[in-house]
Coordinates of C-alpha atoms in Angstrom, one line a residue:
F1 CA 0.0 0.0 0.0
G2 CA 2.8 2.4 0.9
L3 CA 4.5 1.9 -2.5
S4 CA 1.4 2.5 -4.5
R5 CA 0.5 5.5 -2.5
R6 CA 3.9 7.0 -3.2
R7 CA 3.6 6.3 -6.9
A8 CA 0.2 8.0 -6.9
H9 CA 1.7 11.0 -5.2
E10 CA 4.5 11.1 -7.8
Q11 CA 2.1 10.9 -10.6
R12 CA 0.0 13.7 -9.2
S13 CA 3.0 16.0 -8.6
A14 CA 4.9 15.1 -11.8
W15 CA 3.0 17.9 -13.6
A16 CA 4.7 20.4 -11.3
S17 CA 8.2 19.4 -12.2
A18 CA 8.8 22.1 -14.9
W19 CA 8.0 25.8 -14.9
S20 CA 8.4 28.9 -16.9
V21 CA 8.4 32.1 -14.8
G22 CA 7.8 35.3 -16.6
L23 CA 8.3 38.8 -15.2
V24 CA 6.7 42.0 -16.6
T25 CA 8.8 45.1 -16.0
D26 CA 9.4 48.5 -17.3
G27 CA 13.0 48.4 -16.1
R28 CA 12.7 51.2 -13.6
K29 CA 13.0 49.0 -10.5
P30 CA 16.2 46.9 -11.0
A31 CA 16.3 45.9 -7.4
S32 CA 12.8 44.5 -7.6
V33 CA 13.7 42.5 -10.7
S34 CA 16.8 41.2 -8.9
R35 CA 14.7 40.2 -5.9
F36 CA 12.2 38.4 -8.1
V37 CA 14.9 36.4 -10.0
S38 CA 16.6 35.5 -6.7
S39 CA 13.3 34.2 -5.3
V40 CA 12.8 32.0 -8.4
L41 CA 16.4 30.6 -8.1
A42 CA 15.8 30.0 -4.4
M43 CA 12.7 27.9 -4.9
G44 CA 13.4 24.3 -4.1
G45 CA 12.5 21.5 -6.5
L46 CA 13.5 23.0 -9.9
D47 CA 16.8 22.4 -11.6
A48 CA 18.1 24.6 -14.5
D49 CA 16.6 22.2 -17.1
N50 CA 13.1 22.4 -15.6
R51 CA 13.2 26.2 -14.9
Q52 CA 12.9 29.0 -17.3
I53 CA 13.1 32.6 -16.1
L54 CA 11.8 35.1 -18.7
V55 CA 11.8 38.9 -18.3
C56 CA 9.9 41.1 -20.7
G57 CA 11.2 44.6 -20.5
P58 CA 13.9 46.8 -22.0
P59 CA 17.3 45.1 -22.7
K60 CA 19.1 47.1 -20.0
V61 CA 17.2 45.0 -17.4
I62 CA 19.6 42.1 -18.0
D63 CA 22.6 44.3 -17.5
D64 CA 21.1 45.6 -14.3
L65 CA 20.9 42.0 -13.0
G66 CA 24.7 41.5 -13.1
P67 CA 25.6 37.9 -12.4
L68 CA 21.9 36.9 -12.0
G69 CA 21.4 37.8 -15.7
V70 CA 22.9 34.5 -16.9
H71 CA 19.7 32.7 -15.5
V72 CA 17.3 35.0 -17.4
E73 CA 16.0 35.0 -21.0
L74 CA 15.1 38.5 -22.2
V75 CA 11.8 38.8 -24.1
D76 CA 12.5 42.2 -25.7
Q77 CA 9.8 44.7 -25.7
P78 CA 9.3 46.7 -28.9
S79 CA 9.6 50.5 -28.6
D80 CA 6.0 50.9 -29.6
F81 CA 4.1 52.3 -26.6
A82 CA 7.1 51.5 -24.2
S83 CA 6.3 54.6 -22.2
R84 CA 2.8 53.3 -21.5
G85 CA 3.9 49.8 -20.3
W86 CA 1.7 47.7 -22.7
I87 CA 1.4 45.2 -19.9
T88 CA -1.2 42.9 -21.6
R89 CA 1.0 42.6 -24.7
K90 CA 4.1 41.8 -22.5
K91 CA 2.1 39.0 -20.9
N92 CA 1.2 37.5 -24.3
W93 CA 4.9 37.6 -25.4
L94 CA 5.9 35.8 -22.2
V95 CA 3.4 33.1 -22.9
A96 CA 4.7 32.8 -26.4
A97 CA 8.3 32.5 -25.2
S98 CA 7.6 30.0 -22.5
R99 CA 8.9 26.4 -22.9
H100 CA 6.9 24.8 -20.1
E101 CA 3.2 24.2 -19.8
N102 CA 3.2 25.5 -16.2
L103 CA 3.7 29.3 -16.3
V104 CA 3.8 32.0 -13.7
I105 CA 3.4 35.6 -14.8
A106 CA 4.2 38.3 -12.3
H107 CA 4.9 42.0 -12.1
D108 CA 8.2 43.3 -10.7
R109 CA 6.6 44.1 -7.3
Y110 CA 6.4 40.4 -6.5
V111 CA 8.6 37.6 -5.3
L112 CA 7.8 33.9 -5.2
P113 CA 8.0 32.2 -1.8
A114 CA 10.5 29.4 -1.3
D115 CA 7.7 26.9 -0.8
F116 CA 5.8 27.9 -4.0
L117 CA 6.2 24.5 -5.6
A118 CA 5.2 22.6 -2.5
A119 CA 2.1 24.7 -2.1
I120 CA 1.1 24.5 -5.8
T121 CA 1.6 20.7 -5.7
R122 CA -0.7 20.5 -2.6
F123 CA -3.2 22.6 -4.5
G124 CA -3.1 20.1 -7.4
G125 CA -2.8 20.4 -11.2
D126 CA -6.4 20.5 -12.1
F127 CA -6.7 24.2 -13.0
D128 CA -6.5 26.5 -16.0
V129 CA -5.6 29.7 -14.1
V130 CA -4.7 30.2 -10.5
A131 CA -4.6 33.5 -8.6
P132 CA -2.5 32.7 -5.5
R133 CA -2.9 34.5 -2.2
Q134 CA -1.0 37.7 -2.3
V135 CA 0.6 39.4 0.8
T136 CA 3.0 42.3 1.1
T137 CA 6.4 42.1 2.6
T138 CA 4.8 43.2 5.9
G139 CA 2.2 40.4 5.8
A140 CA -0.8 42.5 4.8
E141 CA -3.2 40.8 2.4
M142 CA -3.7 42.2 -1.0
P143 CA -6.8 41.8 -3.2
D144 CA -6.1 38.6 -5.2
W145 CA -9.5 37.3 -6.1
V146 CA -11.7 40.2 -7.3
M147 CA -14.7 40.9 -9.5
L148 CA -15.7 43.9 -11.5
A149 CA -19.1 45.2 -12.4
D150 CA -20.9 43.5 -15.2
H151 CA -20.5 46.4 -17.6
L152 CA -17.3 47.4 -19.3
G153 CA -17.0 50.8 -17.6
W154 CA -14.5 51.5 -14.8
S155 CA -15.6 50.3 -11.4
V156 CA -14.2 49.6 -8.0
P157 CA -13.3 45.9 -7.7
G158 CA -15.0 43.8 -5.1
W159 CA -12.8 41.5 -3.1
M160 CA -14.4 38.0 -3.2
E161 CA -14.1 35.0 -0.9
Y162 CA -12.1 32.0 -2.1
G163 CA -14.4 29.7 -3.9
D164 CA -16.8 32.5 -4.9
Y165 CA -17.8 32.8 -8.5
H166 CA -18.8 35.9 -10.5
P167 CA -19.2 35.9 -14.3

């Protein structure tokens, strides 16, 4: 029984063995980009063959990383609308550049916790999109599961309980 239970766990968690991690940045916060890359490298459970770190931003972001830059693939942003960020387009480019089915896309204000892989493995692989719990460096919760009004106009988001659904 113990052997088959272990095999079942290995099969369930095998999906989590390879990840692409993409970062959206405008390059104005090099220390934040460095913290993010360091947090990905510090995650247990991924070796270099099963980890891809992508950064979409200006080319200087790799230079700003110094020695950490060797672990990062630049997804170069075109100059069109660079001053406006064009965040949605950057996310699409990160998806297109990813090698692995599992993909995290984050902004340069985030870091990944060292236990990210263990937590996502406990969560399980039956999902299309996951919005993980977000906390600040001081431990304050941030809105991570929100809804907007049903119309397309600007509205204040409503913070939903986990498991709630809103179209």
